[in-house]
Tab-separated table of C-alpha atoms (C1' of nucleotides) in Angstrom:
chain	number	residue	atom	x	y	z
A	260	UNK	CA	0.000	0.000	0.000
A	261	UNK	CA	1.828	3.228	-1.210
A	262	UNK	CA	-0.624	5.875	0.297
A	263	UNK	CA	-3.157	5.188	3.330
A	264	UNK	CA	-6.455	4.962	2.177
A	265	UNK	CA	-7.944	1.083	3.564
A	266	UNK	CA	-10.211	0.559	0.998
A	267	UNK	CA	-12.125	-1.920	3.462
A	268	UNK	CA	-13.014	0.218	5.802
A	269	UNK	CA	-13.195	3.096	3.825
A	270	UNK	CA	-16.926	4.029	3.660
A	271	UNK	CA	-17.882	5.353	0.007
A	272	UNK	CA	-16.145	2.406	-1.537
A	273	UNK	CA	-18.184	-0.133	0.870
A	274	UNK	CA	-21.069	2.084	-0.025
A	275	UNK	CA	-20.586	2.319	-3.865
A	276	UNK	CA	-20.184	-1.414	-3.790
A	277	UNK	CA	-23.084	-2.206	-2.058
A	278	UNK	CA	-24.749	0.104	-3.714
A	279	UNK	CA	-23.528	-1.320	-7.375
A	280	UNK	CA	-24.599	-4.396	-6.505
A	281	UNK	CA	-28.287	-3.699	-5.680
A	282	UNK	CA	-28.722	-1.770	-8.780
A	283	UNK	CA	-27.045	-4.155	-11.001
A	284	UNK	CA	-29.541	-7.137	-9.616
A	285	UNK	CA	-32.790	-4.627	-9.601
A	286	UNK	CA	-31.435	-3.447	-13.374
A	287	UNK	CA	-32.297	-7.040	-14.043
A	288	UNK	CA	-35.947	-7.330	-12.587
A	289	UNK	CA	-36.983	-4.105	-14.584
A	290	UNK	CA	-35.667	-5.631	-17.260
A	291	UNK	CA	-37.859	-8.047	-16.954
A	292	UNK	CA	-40.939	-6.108	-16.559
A	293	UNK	CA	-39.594	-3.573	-19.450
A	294	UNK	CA	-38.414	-0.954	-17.849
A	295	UNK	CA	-35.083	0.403	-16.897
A	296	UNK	CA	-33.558	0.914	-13.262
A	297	UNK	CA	-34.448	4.608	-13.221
A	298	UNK	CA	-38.166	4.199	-14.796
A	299	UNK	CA	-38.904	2.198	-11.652
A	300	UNK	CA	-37.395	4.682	-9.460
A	301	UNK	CA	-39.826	7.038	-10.372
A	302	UNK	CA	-42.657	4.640	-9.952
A	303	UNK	CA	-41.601	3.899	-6.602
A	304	UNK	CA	-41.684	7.716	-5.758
A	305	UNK	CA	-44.615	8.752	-7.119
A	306	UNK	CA	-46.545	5.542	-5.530
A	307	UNK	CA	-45.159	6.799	-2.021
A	308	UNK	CA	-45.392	10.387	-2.936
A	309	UNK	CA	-48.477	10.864	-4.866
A	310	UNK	CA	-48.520	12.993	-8.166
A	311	UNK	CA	-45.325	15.516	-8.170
A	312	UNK	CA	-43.936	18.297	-9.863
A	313	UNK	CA	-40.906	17.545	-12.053
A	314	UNK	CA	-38.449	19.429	-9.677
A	315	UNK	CA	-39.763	17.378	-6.439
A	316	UNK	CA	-39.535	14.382	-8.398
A	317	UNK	CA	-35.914	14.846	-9.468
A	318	UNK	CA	-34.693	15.547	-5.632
A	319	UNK	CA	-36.194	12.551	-4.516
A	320	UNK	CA	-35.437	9.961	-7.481
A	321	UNK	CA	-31.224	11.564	-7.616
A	322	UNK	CA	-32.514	11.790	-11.307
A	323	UNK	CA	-31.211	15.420	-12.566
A	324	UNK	CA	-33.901	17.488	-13.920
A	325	UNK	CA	-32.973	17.235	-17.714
A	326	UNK	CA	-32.059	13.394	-17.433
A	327	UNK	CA	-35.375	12.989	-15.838
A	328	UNK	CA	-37.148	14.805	-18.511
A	329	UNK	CA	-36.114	12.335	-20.922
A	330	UNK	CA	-36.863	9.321	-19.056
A	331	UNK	CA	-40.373	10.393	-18.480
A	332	UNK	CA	-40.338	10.625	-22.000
A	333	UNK	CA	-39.406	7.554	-22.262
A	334	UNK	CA	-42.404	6.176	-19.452
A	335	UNK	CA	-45.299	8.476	-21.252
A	336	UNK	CA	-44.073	6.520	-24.555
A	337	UNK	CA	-45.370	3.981	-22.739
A	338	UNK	CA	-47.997	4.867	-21.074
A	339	UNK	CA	-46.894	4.401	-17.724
A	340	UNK	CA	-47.322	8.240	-16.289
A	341	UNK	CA	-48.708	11.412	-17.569
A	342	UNK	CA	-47.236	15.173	-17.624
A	343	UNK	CA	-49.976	17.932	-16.927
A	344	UNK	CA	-49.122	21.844	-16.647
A	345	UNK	CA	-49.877	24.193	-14.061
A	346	UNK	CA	-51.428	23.260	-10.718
A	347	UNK	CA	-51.369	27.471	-9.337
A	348	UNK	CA	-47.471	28.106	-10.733
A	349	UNK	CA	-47.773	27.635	-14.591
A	350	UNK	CA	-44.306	27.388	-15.291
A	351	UNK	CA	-45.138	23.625	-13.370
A	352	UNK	CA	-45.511	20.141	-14.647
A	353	UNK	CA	-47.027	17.686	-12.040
A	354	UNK	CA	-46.312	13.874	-12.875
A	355	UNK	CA	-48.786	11.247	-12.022
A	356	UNK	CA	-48.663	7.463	-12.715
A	357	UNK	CA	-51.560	6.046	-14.842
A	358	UNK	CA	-53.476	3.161	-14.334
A	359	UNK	CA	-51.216	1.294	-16.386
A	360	UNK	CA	-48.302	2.787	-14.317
A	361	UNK	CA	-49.697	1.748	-11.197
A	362	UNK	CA	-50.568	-1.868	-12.004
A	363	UNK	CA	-46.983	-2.206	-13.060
A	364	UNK	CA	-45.618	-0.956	-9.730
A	365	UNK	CA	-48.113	-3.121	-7.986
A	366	UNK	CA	-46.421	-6.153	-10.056
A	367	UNK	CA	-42.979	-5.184	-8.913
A	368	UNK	CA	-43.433	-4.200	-4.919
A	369	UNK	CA	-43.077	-7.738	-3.956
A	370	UNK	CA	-39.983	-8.262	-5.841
A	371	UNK	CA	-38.111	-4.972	-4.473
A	372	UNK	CA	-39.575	-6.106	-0.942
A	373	UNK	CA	-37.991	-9.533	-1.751
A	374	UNK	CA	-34.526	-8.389	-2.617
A	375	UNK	CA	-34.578	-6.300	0.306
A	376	UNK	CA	-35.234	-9.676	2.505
A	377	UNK	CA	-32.259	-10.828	0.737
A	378	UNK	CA	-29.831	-8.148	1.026
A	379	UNK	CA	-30.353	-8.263	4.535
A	380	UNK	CA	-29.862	-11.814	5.595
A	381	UNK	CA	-29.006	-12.647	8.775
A	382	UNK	CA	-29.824	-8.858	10.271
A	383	UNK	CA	-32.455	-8.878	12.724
A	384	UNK	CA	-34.484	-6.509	12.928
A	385	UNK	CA	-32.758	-3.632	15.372
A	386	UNK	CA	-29.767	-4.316	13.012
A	387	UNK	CA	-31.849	-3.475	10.289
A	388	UNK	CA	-32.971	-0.326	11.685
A	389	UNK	CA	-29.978	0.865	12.507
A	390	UNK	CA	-28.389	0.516	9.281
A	391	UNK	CA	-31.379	2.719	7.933
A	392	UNK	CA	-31.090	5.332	10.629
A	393	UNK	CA	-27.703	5.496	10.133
A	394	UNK	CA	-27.865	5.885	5.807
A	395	UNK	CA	-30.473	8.514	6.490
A	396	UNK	CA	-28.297	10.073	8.546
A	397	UNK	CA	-25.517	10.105	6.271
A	398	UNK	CA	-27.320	11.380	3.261
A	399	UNK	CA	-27.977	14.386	5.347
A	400	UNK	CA	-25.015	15.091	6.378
A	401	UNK	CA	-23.752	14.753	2.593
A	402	UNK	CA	-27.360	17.243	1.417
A	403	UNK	CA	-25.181	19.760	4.302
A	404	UNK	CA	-22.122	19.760	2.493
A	405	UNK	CA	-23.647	20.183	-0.957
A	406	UNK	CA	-25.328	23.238	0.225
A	407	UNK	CA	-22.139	24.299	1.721
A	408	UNK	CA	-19.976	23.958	-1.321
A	409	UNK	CA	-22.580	25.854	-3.710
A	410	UNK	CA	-22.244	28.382	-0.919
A	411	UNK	CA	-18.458	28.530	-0.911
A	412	UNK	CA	-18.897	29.042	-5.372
A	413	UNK	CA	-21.526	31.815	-4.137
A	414	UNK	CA	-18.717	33.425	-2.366
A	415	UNK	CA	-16.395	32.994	-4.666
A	416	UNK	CA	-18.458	33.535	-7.674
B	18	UNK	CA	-49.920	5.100	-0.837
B	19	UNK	CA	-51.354	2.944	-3.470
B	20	UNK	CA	-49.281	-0.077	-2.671
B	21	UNK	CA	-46.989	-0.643	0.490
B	22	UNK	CA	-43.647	0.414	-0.383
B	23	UNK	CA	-42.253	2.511	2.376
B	24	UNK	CA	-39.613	4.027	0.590
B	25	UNK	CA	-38.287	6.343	3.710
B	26	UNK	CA	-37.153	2.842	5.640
B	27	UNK	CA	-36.727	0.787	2.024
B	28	UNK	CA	-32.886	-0.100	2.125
B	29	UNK	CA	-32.339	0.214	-2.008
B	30	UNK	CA	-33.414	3.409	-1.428
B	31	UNK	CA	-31.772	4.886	1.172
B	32	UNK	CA	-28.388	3.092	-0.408
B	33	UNK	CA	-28.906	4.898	-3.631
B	34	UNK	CA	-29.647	7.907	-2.186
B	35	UNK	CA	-26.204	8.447	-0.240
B	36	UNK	CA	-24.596	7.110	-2.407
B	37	UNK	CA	-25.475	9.219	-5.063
B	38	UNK	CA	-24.879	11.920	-3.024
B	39	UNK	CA	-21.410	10.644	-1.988
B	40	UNK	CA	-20.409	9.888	-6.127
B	41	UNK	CA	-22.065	13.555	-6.984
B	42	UNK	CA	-19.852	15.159	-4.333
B	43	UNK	CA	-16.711	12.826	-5.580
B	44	UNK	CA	-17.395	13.510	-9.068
B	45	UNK	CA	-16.897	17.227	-8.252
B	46	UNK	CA	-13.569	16.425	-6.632
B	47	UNK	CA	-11.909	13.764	-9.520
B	48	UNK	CA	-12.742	16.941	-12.273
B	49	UNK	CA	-10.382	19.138	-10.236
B	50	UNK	CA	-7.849	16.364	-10.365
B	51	UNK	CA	-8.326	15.943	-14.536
B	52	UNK	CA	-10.251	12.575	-13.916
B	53	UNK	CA	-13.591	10.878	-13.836
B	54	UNK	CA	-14.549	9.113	-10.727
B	55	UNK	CA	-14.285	5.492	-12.263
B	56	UNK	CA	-10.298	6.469	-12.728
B	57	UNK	CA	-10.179	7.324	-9.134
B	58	UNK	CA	-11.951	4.221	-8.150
B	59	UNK	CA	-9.351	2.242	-10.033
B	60	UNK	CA	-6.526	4.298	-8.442
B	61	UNK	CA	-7.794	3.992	-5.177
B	62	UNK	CA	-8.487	0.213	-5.636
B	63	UNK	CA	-4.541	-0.366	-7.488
B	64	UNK	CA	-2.954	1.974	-4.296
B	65	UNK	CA	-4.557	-0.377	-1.673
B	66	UNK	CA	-3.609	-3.811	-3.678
B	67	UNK	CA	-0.841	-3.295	-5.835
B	68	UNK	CA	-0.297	-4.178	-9.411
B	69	UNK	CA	-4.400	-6.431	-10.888
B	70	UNK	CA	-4.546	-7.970	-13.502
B	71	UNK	CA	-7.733	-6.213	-15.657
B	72	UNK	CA	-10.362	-8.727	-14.321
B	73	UNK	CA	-9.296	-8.524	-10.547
B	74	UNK	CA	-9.816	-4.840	-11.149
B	75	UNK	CA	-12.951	-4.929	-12.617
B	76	UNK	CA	-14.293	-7.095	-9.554
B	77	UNK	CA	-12.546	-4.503	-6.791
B	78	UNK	CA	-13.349	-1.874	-8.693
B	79	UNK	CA	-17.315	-2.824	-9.231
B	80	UNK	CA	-16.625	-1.947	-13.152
B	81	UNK	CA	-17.206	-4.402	-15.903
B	82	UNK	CA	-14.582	-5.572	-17.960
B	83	UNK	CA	-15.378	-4.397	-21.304
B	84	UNK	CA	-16.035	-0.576	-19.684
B	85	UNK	CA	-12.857	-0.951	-17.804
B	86	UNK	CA	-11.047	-1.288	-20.155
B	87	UNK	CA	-11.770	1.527	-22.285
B	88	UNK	CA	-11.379	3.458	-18.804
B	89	UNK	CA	-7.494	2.179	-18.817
B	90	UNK	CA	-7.441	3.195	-22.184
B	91	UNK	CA	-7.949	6.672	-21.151
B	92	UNK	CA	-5.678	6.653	-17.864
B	93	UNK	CA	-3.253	4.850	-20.343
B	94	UNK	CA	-3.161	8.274	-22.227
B	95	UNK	CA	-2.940	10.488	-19.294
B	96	UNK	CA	-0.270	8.253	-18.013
B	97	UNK	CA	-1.206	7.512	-14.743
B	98	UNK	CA	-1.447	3.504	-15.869
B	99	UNK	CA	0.549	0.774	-17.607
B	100	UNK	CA	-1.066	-2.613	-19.189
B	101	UNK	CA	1.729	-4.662	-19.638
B	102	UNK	CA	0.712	-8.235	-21.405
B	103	UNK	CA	1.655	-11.915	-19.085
B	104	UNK	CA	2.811	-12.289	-15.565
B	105	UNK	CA	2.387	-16.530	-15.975
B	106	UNK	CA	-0.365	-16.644	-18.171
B	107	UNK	CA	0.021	-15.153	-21.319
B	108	UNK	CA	-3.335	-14.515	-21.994
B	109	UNK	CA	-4.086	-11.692	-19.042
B	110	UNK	CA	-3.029	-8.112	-18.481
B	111	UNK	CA	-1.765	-6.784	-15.516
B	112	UNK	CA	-2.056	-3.216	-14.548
B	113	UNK	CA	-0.274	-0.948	-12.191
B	114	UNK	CA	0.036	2.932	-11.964
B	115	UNK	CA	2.732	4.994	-12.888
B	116	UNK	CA	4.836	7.321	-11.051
B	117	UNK	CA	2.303	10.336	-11.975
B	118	UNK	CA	-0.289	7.865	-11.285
B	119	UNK	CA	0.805	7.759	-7.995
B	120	UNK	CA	1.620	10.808	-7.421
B	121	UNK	CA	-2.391	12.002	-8.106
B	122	UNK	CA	-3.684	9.160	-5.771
B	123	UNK	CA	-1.477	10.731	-3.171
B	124	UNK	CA	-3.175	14.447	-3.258
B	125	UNK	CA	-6.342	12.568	-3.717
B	126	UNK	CA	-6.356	10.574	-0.715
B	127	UNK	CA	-6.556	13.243	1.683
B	128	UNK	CA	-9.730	14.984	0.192
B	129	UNK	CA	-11.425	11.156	0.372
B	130	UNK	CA	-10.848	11.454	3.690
B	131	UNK	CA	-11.937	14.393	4.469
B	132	UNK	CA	-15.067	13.283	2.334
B	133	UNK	CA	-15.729	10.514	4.392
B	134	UNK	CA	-15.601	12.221	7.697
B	135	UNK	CA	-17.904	14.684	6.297
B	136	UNK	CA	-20.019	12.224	5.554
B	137	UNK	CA	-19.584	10.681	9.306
B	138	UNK	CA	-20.349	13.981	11.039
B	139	UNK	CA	-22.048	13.105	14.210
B	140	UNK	CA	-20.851	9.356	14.021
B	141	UNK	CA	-18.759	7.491	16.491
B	142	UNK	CA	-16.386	5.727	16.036
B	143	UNK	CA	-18.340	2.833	17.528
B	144	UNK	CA	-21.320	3.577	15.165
B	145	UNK	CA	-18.845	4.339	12.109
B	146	UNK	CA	-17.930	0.726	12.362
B	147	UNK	CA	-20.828	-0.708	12.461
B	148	UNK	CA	-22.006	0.936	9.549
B	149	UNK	CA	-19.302	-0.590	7.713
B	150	UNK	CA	-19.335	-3.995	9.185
B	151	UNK	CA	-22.949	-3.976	7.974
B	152	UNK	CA	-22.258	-2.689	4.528
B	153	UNK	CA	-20.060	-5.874	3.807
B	154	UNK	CA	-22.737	-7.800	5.021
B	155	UNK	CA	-24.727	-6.376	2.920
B	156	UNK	CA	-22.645	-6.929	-0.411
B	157	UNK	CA	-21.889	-10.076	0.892
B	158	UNK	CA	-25.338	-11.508	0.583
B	159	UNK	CA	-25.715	-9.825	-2.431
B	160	UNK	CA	-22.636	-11.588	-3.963
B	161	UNK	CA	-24.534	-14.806	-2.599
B	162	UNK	CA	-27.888	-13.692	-4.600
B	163	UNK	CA	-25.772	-13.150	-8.083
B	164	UNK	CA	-24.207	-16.949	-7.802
B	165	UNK	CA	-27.643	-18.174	-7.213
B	166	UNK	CA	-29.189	-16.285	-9.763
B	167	UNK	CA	-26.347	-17.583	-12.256
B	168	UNK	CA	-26.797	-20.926	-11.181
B	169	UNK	CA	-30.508	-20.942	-12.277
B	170	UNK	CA	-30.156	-19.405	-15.033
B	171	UNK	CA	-27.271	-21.844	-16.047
B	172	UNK	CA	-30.147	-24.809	-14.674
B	173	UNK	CA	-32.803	-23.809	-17.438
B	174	UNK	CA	-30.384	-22.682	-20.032
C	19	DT	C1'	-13.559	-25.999	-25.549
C	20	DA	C1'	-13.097	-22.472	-22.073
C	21	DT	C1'	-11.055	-18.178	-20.563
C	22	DT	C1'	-8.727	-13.332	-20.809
C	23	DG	C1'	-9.125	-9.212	-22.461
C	24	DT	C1'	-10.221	-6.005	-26.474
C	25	DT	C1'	-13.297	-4.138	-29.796
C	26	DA	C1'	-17.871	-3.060	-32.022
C	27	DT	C1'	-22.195	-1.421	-31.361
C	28	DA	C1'	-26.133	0.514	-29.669
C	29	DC	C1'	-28.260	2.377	-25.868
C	30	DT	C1'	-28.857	4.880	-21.569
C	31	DC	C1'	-27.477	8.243	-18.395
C	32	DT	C1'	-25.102	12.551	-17.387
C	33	DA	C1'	-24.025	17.431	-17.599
C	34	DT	C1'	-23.837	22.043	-19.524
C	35	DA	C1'	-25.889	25.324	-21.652
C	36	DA	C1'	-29.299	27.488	-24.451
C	37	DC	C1'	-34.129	28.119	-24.823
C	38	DT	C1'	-39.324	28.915	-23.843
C	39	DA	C1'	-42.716	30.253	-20.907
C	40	DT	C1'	-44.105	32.098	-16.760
C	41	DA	C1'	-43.425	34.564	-12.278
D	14	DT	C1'	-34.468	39.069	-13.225
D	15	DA	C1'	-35.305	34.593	-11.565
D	16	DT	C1'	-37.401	30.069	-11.892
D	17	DA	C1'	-39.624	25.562	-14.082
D	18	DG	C1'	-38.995	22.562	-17.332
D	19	DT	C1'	-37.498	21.091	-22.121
D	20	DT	C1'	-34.280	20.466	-25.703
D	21	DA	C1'	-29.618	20.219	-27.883
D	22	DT	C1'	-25.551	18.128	-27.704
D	23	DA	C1'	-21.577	15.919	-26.515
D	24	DG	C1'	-19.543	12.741	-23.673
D	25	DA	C1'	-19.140	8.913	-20.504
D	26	DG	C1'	-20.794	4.489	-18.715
D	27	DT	C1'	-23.235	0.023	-19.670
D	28	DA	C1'	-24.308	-4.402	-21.845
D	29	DT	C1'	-24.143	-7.918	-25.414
D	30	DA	C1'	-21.925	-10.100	-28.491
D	31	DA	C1'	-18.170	-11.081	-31.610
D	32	DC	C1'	-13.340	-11.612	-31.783
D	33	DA	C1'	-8.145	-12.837	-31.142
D	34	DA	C1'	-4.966	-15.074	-28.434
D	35	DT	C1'	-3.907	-18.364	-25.182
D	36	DA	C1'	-4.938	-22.226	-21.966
DNA sequence: TATTGTTATACTCTATAACTATA
DNA sequence: TATAGTTATAGAGTATAACAATA
């Protein structure tokens, strides 16, 4: 080892490959059901969330606004949500699943909630709560320092 | 709700969310250094083990083999890498980094560092390792799933 | 025959910036 | 002037399969 950086215990690598390895086995399931790994993301948001406005939706799917655009051009292809404008601001687009949308997600619950059951084998359950706690807590410590840095470029700006 | 996903305690989730955050926030860094954040995985992952041959690599690093290696073909031009053919069997490559391949990872290091215990604000060192401990878990059983999904699909093909 | 790595290809995602419409 | 979202565009990553060389 030239430089000290211990790779297994260093958290964004465990984290990325954890993280890698979810994805690439849930890439596979919406395969299977014909959509891709970010088309179910949505679903999965706007089943929790209700109908959203494109901006809401891209915070909470880590989709970026203009990537997101295109991949719900990609779901309204096929029928799976619908873009309406206004809602008060006109500038707006809220995003709602359609029927077609929501049978779909219905089809594909119990397989997230079974690779879930998988990934965490052997945890019981205040293990398994604590690892959540703890990932939420993380992501908002990470949501502090973005905010931070786009203050420093404020600054600096 | 329409069907019972709770995303807010669903662990795909909350792993793609920080660690989207946490590869957003890298990305940033690996651009000041003149890379992209796969080349810093790979740097990272050849600092802590030493010379890999190309599919080692691709397993540490959590890259497949045919993108890696169009991601060495880049570091090969920035010459922070070297592919040199053999090493017993003629057929592999091995890879290790160059003096100014090394000499990035070292000013790198630091920042991931700092990264992570950004990321850990708030943690101790107690929970900090527990975190981690269950992150391996985690990809552990998820290594598990992938053989057994391979092995079925090798049973009906 | 199987495996290692490269290459071809086509697709998806990403990121920046320019643009339209509205506030 | 600023914000919401789309579109243009170029680039980077991904996945499958075909390929060359070696085992």
């Amino acid at each position: 080892m030239t430089v000290d950086l211990d790779l297994d215990r260093y958290l964004p690598y465990l984290l990325n490959r954890a993280g890698a390895r979810i994805a690439a086995a849930f890439t596979g399931v919406a395969r299977d059901y014909g959509i891709t790994l970010p088309m179910w993301r949505v679903l999965a948001v706007l089943n929790h969330h209700g109908a959203l406005r494109v901006g809401g939706l891209a915070r909470l799917t880590t989709i970026d606004v203009s990537t997101l655009s295109r991949v719900l051009d990609g779901m309204e292809r096929k029928g799976l949500v619908a873009r309406r404008r206004g809602g008060g601001d006109q500038r707006s687009v809220t995003v709602e699943t359609t029927g077609a949308g929501r049978d779909l997600t219905a089809k594909v619950v119990p397989v997230a909630h079974h690779y879930e059951d998988v990934a965490l084998t052997g945890f019981d359950a205040a293990e398994a709560r604590a690892l959540k706690a703890m990932l939420i807590r993380l992501f908002e410590n990470l949501d502090r320092l973005d905010d931070d840095l786009r203050a420093e470029q404020r600054d600096a700006g």
